[in-house]
mmCIF file of C-alpha atoms in Angstrom:
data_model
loop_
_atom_site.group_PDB
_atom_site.id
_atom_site.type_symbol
_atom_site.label_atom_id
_atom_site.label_comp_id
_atom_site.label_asym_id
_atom_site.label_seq_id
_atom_site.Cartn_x
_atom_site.Cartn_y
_atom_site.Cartn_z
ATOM 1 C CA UNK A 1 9.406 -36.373 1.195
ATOM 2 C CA UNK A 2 12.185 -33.585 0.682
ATOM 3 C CA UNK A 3 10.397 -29.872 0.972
ATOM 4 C CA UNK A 4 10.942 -27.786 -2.352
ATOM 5 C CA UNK A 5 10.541 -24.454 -0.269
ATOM 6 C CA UNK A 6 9.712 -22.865 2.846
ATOM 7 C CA UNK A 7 6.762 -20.084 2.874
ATOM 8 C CA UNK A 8 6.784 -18.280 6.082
ATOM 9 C CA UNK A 9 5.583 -15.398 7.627
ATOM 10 C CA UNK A 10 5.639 -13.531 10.700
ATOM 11 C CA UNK A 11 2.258 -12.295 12.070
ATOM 12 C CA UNK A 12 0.614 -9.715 14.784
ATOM 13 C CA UNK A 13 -3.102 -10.021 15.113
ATOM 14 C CA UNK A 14 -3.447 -10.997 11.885
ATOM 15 C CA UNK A 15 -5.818 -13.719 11.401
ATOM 16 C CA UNK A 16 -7.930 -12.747 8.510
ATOM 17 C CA UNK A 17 -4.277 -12.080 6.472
ATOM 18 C CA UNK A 18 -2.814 -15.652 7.403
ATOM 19 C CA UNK A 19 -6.047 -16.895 6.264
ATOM 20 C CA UNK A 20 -6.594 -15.930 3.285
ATOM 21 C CA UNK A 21 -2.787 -15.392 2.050
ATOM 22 C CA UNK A 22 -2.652 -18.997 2.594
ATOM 23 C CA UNK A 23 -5.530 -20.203 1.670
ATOM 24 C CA UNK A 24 -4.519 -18.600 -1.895
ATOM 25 C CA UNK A 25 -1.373 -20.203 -1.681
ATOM 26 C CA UNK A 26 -2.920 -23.830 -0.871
ATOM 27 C CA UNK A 27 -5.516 -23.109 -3.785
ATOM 28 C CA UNK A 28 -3.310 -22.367 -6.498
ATOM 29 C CA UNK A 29 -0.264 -24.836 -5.800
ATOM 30 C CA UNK A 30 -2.379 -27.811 -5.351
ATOM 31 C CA UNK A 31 0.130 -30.082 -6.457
ATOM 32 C CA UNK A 32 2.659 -28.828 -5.132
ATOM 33 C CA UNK A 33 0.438 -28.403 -1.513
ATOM 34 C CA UNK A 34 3.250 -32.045 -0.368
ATOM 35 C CA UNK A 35 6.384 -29.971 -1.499
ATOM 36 C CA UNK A 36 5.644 -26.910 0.186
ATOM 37 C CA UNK A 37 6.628 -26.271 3.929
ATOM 38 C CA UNK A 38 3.918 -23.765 5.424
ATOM 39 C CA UNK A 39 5.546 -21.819 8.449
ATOM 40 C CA UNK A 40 3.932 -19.230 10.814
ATOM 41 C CA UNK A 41 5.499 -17.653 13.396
ATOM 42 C CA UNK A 42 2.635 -15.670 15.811
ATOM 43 C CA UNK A 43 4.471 -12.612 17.516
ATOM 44 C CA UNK A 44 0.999 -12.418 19.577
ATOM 45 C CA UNK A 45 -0.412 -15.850 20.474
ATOM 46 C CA UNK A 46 -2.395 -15.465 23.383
ATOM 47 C CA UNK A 47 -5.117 -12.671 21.262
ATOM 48 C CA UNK A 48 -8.057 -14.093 20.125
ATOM 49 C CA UNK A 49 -6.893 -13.468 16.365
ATOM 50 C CA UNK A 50 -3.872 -15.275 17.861
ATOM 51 C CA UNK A 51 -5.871 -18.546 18.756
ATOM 52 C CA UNK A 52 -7.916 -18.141 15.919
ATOM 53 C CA UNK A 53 -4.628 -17.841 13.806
ATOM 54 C CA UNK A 54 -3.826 -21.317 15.275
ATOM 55 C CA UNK A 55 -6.764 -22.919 14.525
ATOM 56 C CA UNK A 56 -6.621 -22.358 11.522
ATOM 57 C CA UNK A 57 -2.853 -23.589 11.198
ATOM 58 C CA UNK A 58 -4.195 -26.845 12.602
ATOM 59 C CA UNK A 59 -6.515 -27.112 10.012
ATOM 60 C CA UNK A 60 -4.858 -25.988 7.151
ATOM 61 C CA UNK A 61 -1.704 -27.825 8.433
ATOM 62 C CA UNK A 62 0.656 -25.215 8.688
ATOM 63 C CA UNK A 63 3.256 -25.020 11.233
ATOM 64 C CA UNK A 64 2.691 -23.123 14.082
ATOM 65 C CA UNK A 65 4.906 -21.228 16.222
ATOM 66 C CA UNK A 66 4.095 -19.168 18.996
ATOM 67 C CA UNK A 67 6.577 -16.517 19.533
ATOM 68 C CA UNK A 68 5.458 -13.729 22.308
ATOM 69 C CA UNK A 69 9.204 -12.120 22.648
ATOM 70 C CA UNK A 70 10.176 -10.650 21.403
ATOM 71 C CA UNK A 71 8.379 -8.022 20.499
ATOM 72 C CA UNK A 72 10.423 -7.568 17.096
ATOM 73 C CA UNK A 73 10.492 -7.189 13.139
ATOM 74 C CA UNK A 74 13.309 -9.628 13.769
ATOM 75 C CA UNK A 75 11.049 -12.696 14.581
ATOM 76 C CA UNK A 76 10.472 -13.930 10.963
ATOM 77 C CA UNK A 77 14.445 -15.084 11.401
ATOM 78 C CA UNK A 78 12.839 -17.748 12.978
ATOM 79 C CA UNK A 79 11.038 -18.284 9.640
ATOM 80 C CA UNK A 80 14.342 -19.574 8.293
ATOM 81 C CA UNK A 81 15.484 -21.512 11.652
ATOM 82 C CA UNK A 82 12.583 -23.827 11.135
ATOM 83 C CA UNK A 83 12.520 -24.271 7.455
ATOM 84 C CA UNK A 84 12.388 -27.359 6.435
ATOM 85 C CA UNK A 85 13.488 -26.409 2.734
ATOM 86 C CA UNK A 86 16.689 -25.637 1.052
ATOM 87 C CA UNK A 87 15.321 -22.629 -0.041
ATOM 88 C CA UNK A 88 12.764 -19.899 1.797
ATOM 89 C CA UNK A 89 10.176 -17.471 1.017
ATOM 90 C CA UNK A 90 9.228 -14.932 3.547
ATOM 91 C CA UNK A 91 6.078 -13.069 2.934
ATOM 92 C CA UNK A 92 3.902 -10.731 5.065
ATOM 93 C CA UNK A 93 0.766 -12.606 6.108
ATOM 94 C CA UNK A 94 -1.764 -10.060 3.719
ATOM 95 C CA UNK A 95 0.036 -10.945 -0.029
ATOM 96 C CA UNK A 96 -1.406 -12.520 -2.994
ATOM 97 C CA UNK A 97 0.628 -14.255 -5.601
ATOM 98 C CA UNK A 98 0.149 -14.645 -9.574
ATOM 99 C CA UNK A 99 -0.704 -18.019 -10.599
ATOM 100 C CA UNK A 100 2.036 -20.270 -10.941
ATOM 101 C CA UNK A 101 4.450 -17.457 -9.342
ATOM 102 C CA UNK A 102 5.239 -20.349 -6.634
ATOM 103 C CA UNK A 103 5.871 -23.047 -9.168
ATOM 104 C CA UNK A 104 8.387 -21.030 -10.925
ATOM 105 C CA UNK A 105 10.433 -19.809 -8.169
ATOM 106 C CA UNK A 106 10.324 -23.536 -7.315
ATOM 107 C CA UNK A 107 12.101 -24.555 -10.831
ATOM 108 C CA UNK A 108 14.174 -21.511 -10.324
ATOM 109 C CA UNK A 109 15.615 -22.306 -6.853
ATOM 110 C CA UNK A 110 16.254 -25.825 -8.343
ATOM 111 C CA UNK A 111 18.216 -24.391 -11.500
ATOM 112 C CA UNK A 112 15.474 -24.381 -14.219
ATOM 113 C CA UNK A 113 15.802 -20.393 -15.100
ATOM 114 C CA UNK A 114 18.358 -19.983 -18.083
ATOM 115 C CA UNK A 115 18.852 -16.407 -17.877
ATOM 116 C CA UNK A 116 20.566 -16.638 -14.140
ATOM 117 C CA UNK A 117 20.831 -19.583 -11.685
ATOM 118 C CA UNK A 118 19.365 -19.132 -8.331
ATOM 119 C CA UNK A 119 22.861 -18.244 -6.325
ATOM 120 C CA UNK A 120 23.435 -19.530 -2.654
ATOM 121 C CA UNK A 121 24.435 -16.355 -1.673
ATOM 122 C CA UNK A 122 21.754 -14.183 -3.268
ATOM 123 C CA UNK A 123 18.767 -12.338 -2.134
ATOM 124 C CA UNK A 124 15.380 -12.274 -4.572
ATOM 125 C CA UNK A 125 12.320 -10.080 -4.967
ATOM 126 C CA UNK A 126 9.590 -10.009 -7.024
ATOM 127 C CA UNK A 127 7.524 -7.526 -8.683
ATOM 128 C CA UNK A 128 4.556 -5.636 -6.269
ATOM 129 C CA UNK A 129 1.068 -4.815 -8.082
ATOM 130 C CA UNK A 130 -1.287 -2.459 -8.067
ATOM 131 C CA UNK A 131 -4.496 -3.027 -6.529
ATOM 132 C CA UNK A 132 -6.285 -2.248 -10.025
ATOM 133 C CA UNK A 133 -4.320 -4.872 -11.894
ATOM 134 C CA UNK A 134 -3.542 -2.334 -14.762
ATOM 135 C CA UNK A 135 -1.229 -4.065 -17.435
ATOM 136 C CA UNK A 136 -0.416 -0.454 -18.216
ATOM 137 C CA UNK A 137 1.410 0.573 -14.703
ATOM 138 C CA UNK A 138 4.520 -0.951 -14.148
ATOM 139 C CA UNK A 139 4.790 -2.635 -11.053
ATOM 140 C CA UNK A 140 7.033 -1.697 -8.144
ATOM 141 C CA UNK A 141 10.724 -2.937 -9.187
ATOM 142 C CA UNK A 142 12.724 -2.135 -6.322
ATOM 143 C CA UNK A 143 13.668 0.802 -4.097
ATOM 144 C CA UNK A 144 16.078 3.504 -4.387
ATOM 145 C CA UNK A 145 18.445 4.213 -1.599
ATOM 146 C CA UNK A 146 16.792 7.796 -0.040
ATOM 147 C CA UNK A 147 15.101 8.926 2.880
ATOM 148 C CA UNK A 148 11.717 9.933 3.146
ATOM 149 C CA UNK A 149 9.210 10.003 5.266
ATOM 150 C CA UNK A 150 10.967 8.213 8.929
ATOM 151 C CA UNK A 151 11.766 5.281 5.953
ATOM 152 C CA UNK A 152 14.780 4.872 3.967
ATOM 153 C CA UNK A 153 14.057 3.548 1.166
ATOM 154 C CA UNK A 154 11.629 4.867 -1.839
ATOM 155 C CA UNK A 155 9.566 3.005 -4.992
ATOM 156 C CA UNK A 156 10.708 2.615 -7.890
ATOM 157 C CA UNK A 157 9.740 0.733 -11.284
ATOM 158 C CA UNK A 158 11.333 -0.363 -14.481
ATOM 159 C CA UNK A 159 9.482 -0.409 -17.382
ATOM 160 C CA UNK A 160 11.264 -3.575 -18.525
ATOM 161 C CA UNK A 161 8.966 -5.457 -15.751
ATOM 162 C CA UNK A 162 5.421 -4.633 -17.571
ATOM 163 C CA UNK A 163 6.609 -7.781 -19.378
ATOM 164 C CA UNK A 164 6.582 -10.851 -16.324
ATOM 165 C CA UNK A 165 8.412 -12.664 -18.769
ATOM 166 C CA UNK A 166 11.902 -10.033 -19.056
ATOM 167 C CA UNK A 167 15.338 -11.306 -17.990
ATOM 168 C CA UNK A 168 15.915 -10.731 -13.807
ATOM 169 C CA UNK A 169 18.128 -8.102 -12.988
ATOM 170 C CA UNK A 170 20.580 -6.666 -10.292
ATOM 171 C CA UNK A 171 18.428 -3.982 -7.708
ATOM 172 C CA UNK A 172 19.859 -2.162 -4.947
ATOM 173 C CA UNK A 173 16.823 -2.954 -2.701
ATOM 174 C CA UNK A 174 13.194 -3.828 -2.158
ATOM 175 C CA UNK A 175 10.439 -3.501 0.129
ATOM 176 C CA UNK A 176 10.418 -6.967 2.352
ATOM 177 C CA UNK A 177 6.273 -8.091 1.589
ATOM 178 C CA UNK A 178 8.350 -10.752 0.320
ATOM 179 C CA UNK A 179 11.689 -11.947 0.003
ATOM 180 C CA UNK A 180 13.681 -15.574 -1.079
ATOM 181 C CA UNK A 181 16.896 -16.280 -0.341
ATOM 182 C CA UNK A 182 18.864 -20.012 0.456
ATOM 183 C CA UNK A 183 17.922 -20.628 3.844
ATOM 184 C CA UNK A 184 21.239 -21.450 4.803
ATOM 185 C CA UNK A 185 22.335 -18.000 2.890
ATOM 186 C CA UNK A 186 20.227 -16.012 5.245
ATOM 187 C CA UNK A 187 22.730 -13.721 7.418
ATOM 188 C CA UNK A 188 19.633 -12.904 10.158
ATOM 189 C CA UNK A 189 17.941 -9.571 11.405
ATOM 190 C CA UNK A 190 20.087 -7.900 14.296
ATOM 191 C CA UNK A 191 18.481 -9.501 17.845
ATOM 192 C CA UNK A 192 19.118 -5.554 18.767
ATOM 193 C CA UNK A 193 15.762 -4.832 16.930
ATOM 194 C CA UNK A 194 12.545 -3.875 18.857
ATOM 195 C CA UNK A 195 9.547 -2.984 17.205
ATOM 196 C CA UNK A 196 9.053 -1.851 13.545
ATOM 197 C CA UNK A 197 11.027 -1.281 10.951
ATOM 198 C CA UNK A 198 15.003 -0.591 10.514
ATOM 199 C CA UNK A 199 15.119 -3.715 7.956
ATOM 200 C CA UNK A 200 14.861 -2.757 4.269
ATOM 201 C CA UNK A 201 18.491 -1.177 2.805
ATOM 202 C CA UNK A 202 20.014 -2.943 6.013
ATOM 203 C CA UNK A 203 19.174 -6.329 5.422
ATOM 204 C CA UNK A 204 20.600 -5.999 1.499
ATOM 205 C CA UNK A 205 23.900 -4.415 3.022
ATOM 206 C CA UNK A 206 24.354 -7.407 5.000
ATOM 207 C CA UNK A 207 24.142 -9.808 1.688
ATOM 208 C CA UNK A 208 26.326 -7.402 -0.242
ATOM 209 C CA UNK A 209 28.879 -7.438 2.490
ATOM 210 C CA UNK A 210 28.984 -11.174 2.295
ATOM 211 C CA UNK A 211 29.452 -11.403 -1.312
ATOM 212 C CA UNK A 212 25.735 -11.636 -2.268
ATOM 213 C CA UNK A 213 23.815 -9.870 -4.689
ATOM 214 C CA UNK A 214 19.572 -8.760 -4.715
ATOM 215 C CA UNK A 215 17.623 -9.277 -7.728
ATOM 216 C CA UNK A 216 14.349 -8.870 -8.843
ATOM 217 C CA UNK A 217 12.383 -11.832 -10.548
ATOM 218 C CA UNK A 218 10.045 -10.331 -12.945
ATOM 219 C CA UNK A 219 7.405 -13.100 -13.118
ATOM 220 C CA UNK A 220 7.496 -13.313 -9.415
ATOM 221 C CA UNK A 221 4.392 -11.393 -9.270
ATOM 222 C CA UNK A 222 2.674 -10.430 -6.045
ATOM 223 C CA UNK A 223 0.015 -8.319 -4.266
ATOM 224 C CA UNK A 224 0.272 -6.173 -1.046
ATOM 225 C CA UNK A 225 -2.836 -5.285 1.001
ATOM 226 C CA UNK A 226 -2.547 -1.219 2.364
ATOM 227 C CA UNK A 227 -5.574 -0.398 3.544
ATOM 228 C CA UNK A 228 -6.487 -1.614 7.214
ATOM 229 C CA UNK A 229 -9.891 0.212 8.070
ATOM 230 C CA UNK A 230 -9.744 -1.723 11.234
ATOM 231 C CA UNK A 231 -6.507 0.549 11.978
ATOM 232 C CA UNK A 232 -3.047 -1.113 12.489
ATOM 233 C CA UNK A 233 -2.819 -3.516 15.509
ATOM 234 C CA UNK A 234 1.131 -3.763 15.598
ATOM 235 C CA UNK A 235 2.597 -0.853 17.826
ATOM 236 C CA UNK A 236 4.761 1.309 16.355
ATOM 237 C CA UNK A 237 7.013 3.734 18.582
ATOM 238 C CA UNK A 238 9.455 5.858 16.255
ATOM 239 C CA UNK A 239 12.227 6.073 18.990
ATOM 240 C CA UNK A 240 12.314 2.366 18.576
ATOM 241 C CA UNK A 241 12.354 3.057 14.467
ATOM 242 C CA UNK A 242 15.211 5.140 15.257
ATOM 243 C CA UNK A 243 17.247 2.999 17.200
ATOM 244 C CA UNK A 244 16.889 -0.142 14.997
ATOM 245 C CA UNK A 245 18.017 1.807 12.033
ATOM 246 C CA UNK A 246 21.167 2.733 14.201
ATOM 247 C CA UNK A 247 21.542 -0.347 15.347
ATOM 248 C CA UNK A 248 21.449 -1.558 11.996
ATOM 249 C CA UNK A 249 23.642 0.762 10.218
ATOM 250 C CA UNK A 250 26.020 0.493 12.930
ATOM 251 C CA UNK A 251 26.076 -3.306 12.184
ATOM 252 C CA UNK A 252 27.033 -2.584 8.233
ATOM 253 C CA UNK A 253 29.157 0.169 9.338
ATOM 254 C CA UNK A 254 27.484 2.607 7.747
ATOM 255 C CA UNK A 255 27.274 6.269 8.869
ATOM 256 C CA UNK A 256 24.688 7.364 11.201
ATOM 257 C CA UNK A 257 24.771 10.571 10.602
ATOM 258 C CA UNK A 258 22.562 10.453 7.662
ATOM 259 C CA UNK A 259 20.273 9.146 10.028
ATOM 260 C CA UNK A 260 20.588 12.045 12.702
ATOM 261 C CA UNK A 261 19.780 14.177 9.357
ATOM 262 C CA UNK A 262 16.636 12.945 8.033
ATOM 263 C CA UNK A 263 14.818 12.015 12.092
ATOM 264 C CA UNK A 264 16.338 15.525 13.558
ATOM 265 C CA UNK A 265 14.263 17.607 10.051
ATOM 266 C CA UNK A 266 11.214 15.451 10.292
ATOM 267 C CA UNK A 267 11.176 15.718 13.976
ATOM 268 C CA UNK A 268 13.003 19.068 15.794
ATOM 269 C CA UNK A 269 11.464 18.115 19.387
ATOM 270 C CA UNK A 270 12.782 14.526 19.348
ATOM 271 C CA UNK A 271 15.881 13.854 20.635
ATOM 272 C CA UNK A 272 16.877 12.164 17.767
ATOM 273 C CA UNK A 273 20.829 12.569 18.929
ATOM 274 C CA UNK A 274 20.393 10.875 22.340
ATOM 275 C CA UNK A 275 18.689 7.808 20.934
ATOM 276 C CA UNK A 276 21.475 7.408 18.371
ATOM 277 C CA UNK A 277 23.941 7.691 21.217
ATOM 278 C CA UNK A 278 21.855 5.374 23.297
ATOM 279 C CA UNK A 279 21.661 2.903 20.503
ATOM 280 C CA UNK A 280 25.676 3.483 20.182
ATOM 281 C CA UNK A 281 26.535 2.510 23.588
ATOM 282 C CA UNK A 282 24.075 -0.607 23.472
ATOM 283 C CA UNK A 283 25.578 -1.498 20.405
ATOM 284 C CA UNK A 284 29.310 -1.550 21.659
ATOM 285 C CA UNK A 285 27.482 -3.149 24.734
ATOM 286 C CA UNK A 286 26.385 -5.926 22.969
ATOM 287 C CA UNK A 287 29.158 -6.655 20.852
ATOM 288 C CA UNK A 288 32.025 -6.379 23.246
ATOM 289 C CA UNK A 289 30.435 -7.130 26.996
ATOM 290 C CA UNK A 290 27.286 -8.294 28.351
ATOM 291 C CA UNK A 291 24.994 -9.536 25.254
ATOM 292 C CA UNK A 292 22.363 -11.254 27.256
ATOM 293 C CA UNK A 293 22.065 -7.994 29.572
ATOM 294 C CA UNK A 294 21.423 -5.952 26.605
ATOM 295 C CA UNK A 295 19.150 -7.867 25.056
ATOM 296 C CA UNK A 296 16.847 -8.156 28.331
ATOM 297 C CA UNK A 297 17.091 -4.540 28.670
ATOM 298 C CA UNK A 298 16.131 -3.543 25.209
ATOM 299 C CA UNK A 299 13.483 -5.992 25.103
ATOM 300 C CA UNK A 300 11.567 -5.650 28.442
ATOM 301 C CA UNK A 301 7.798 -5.527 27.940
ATOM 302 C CA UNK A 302 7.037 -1.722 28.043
ATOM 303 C CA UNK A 303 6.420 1.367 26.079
ATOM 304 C CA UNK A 304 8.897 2.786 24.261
ATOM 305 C CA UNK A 305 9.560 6.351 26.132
ATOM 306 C CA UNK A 306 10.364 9.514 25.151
ATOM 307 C CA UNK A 307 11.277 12.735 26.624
ATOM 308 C CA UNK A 308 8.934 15.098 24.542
ATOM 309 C CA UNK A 309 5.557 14.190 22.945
ATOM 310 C CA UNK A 310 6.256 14.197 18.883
ATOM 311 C CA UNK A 311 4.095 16.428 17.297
ATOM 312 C CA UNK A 312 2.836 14.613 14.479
ATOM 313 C CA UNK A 313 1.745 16.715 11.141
ATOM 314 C CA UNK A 314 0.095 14.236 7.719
ATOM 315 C CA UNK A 315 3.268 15.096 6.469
ATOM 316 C CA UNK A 316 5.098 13.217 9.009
ATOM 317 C CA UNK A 317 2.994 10.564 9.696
ATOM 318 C CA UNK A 318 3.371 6.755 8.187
ATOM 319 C CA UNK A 319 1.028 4.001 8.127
ATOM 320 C CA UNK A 320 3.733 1.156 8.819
ATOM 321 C CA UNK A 321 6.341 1.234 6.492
ATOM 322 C CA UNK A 322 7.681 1.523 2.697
ATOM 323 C CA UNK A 323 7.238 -2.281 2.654
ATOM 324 C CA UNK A 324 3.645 -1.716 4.125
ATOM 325 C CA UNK A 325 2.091 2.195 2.558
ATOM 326 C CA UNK A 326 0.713 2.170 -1.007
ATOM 327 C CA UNK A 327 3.206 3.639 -3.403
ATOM 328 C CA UNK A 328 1.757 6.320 -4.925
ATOM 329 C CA UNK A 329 1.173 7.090 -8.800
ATOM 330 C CA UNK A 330 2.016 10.255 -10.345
ATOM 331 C CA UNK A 331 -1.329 11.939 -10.555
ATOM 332 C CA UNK A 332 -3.103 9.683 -8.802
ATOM 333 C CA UNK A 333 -4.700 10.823 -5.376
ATOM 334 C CA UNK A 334 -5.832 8.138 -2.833
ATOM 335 C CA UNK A 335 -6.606 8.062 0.970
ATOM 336 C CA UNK A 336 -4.355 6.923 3.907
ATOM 337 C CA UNK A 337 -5.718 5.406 6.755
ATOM 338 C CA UNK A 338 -3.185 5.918 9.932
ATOM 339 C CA UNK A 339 -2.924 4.695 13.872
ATOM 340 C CA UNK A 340 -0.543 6.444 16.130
ATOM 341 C CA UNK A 341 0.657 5.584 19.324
ATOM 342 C CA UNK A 342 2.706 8.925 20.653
ATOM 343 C CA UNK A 343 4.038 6.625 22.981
ATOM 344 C CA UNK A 344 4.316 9.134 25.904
ATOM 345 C CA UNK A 345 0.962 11.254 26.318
ATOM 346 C CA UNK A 346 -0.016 14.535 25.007
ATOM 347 C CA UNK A 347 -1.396 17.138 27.068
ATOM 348 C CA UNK A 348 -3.097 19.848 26.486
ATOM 349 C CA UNK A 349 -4.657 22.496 28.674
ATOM 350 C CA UNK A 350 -8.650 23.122 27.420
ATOM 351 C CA UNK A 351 -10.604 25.412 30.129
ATOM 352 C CA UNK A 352 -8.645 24.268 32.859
ATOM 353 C CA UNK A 353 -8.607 20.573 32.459
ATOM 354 C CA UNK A 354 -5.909 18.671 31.550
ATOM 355 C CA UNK A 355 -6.500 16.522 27.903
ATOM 356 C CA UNK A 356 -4.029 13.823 27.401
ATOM 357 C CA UNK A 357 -3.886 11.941 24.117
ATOM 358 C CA UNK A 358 -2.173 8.789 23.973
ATOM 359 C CA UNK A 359 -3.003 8.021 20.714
ATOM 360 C CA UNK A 360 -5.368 9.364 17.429
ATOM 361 C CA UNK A 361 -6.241 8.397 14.081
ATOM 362 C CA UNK A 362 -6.711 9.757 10.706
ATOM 363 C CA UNK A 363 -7.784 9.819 7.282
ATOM 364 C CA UNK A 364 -5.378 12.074 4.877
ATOM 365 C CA UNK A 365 -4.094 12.333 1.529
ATOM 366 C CA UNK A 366 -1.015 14.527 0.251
ATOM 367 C CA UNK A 367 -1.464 16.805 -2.917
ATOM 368 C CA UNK A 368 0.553 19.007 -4.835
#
């Protein structure tokens, strides 16, 4: 039997997500549960949440694909290599859909929405929740195209979307929890990227640039899960945040300088210049000599190194992403929960002795 649609994801020690993401998924589509093509690519396989990841797969029949390198946002383009579907949905492994969200971007993709048709060229969001389920709040729309925070990229909502049931519309971007698109229509992540994040405004460019628009389906109603009291597994090394964005903007020919702006404020003892220099020779590297060289060098398995220790302040601190951090309500105060890896040690001199602080984590909260 023909697939209806891919639903992927792309997962890091992860289990408990996968599980019960999916197991949502399986329980509210069951008769679509033939029609669906269930896709998980495991960027750390060998973990015990990796094998436990798998075993579940089995079970649940899902396909399973272990994927060790690279160590890269980029791996859920594999999502897409192995759909089996026409048409693809590519969600983070902790999201919860609406009832009967899946069903209708099913009769969409097939050309059962009058108010557009589901272009092969197109990109599609949906709308993001709250975690209190207030009919009140509208949900998170779409991004506008800013900096802030080490993320470009910012939430934004349209009160037009408190109704699920309001025409789609036109949106300059979206966090990627989840995203739907023609799977032969999708134009891939750069193989350049290492690491987390670079993707959101990037990815959209890329459509745009091939004649393809970004919408957001109202009804297509989903949940994100913030809070990881565990702390976050996945490694994240801003130098490596840095550099995808470069590599990235360089790809869209876009200006990097915007990028030297916003790293070089946030961050005054990171050499913010050299790594966008870096990731310009690696970039004209890869595009005009040696690909496979480049690619083994950016990807080899070790830390991502820095010449100064980044002084981290709440302020400057993320948990993951703008796809993956609780948007925040005006005059509403809640509590972050963040992990950071400083990549190259701290040290600092206490009675003699030498302390040296790889990493550190902390509750905060922004006011005012």
């Amino acid at each position: 039997m023909k697939k209806q649609i891919t639903i992927g994801s792309a997962t890091f020690d992860d289990f408990e997500g996968v599980y019960f993401t999916y197991q949502s998924l399986r329980l509210n589509n069951p008769d679509w549960l033939d029609e669906i093509d269930f896709v998980i690519i495991d960027n750390n396989p060998t973990s015990k949440e990796g094998e436990a990841t798998a075993s579940f797969c089995d079970k649940a029949k899902i396909r399973y694909f272990p994927c060790p390198t690279p160590r890269s946002t980029a791996v859920r383009d594999k999502v897409f290599r192995v759909a089996e579907a026409d048409f693809t949905l590519c969600i983070d492994p902790h999201v919860l859909f609406e009832p009967k969200a899946v069903s209708r971007l099913i009769d969409f993709a097939n050309g059962g929405y009058k108010e557009i048709s589901a272009s092969t060229s197109d990109l599609f969001h949906g709308a993001m929740m709250y975690d209190y389920l207030d009919p009140n709040n509208t949900p998170a729309t779409h991004m506008n195209e800013r900096w802030r925070d080490n993320m470009f990229g910012t939430w934004a909502h349209e009160e037009l979307a408190k109704d699920p049931n309001c025409p789609p519309w036109e949106i300059p971007m979206h966090g990627l929890g989840i995203f739907a698109c023609f799977t032969k229509a999708w134009p891939g992540f750069s193989p350049l990227f290492k690491g987390f994040g670079g993707e959101e405004g990037y990815i959209h460019e890329k459509f745009k640039m091939r004649g393809g628009r970004t919408w957001c389906l109202p009804w297509l109603r989903w949940l994100h899960r913030f809070d990881r009291p565990r702390g976050n597994v996945y490694p994240l090394h801003l130098e490596e945040r840095i550099r995808n964005y470069a590599f990235g903007w360089l790809e869209v020919e876009k200006d990097t300088d915007e990028i030297l702006e916003h790293f070089s404020e946030l961050h005054p003892h990171l050499p913010v210049e050299r790594i966008i220099e870096d990731a310009k020779f690696l970039f004209k590297d890869y595009s005009l000599g040696d690909p496979t060289n480049v690619l083994e060098s950016i990807h080899e398995d070790r830390k991502a190194k820095t010449t100064e220790a980044v002084p981290f302040t709440p302020e400057e601190v993320i948990e993951e992403s703008k796809g993956n951090e609780a948007p925040s309500m005006v005059g509403e105060q809640s509590w972050n929960h963040t992990e950071v890896d400083l990549g190259h040690p701290l040290q600092i001199d206490i009675g003699g002795k030498h302390l040296n602080i790889k990493s550190f984590s902390l509750d905060w909260s922004l006011e005012g």
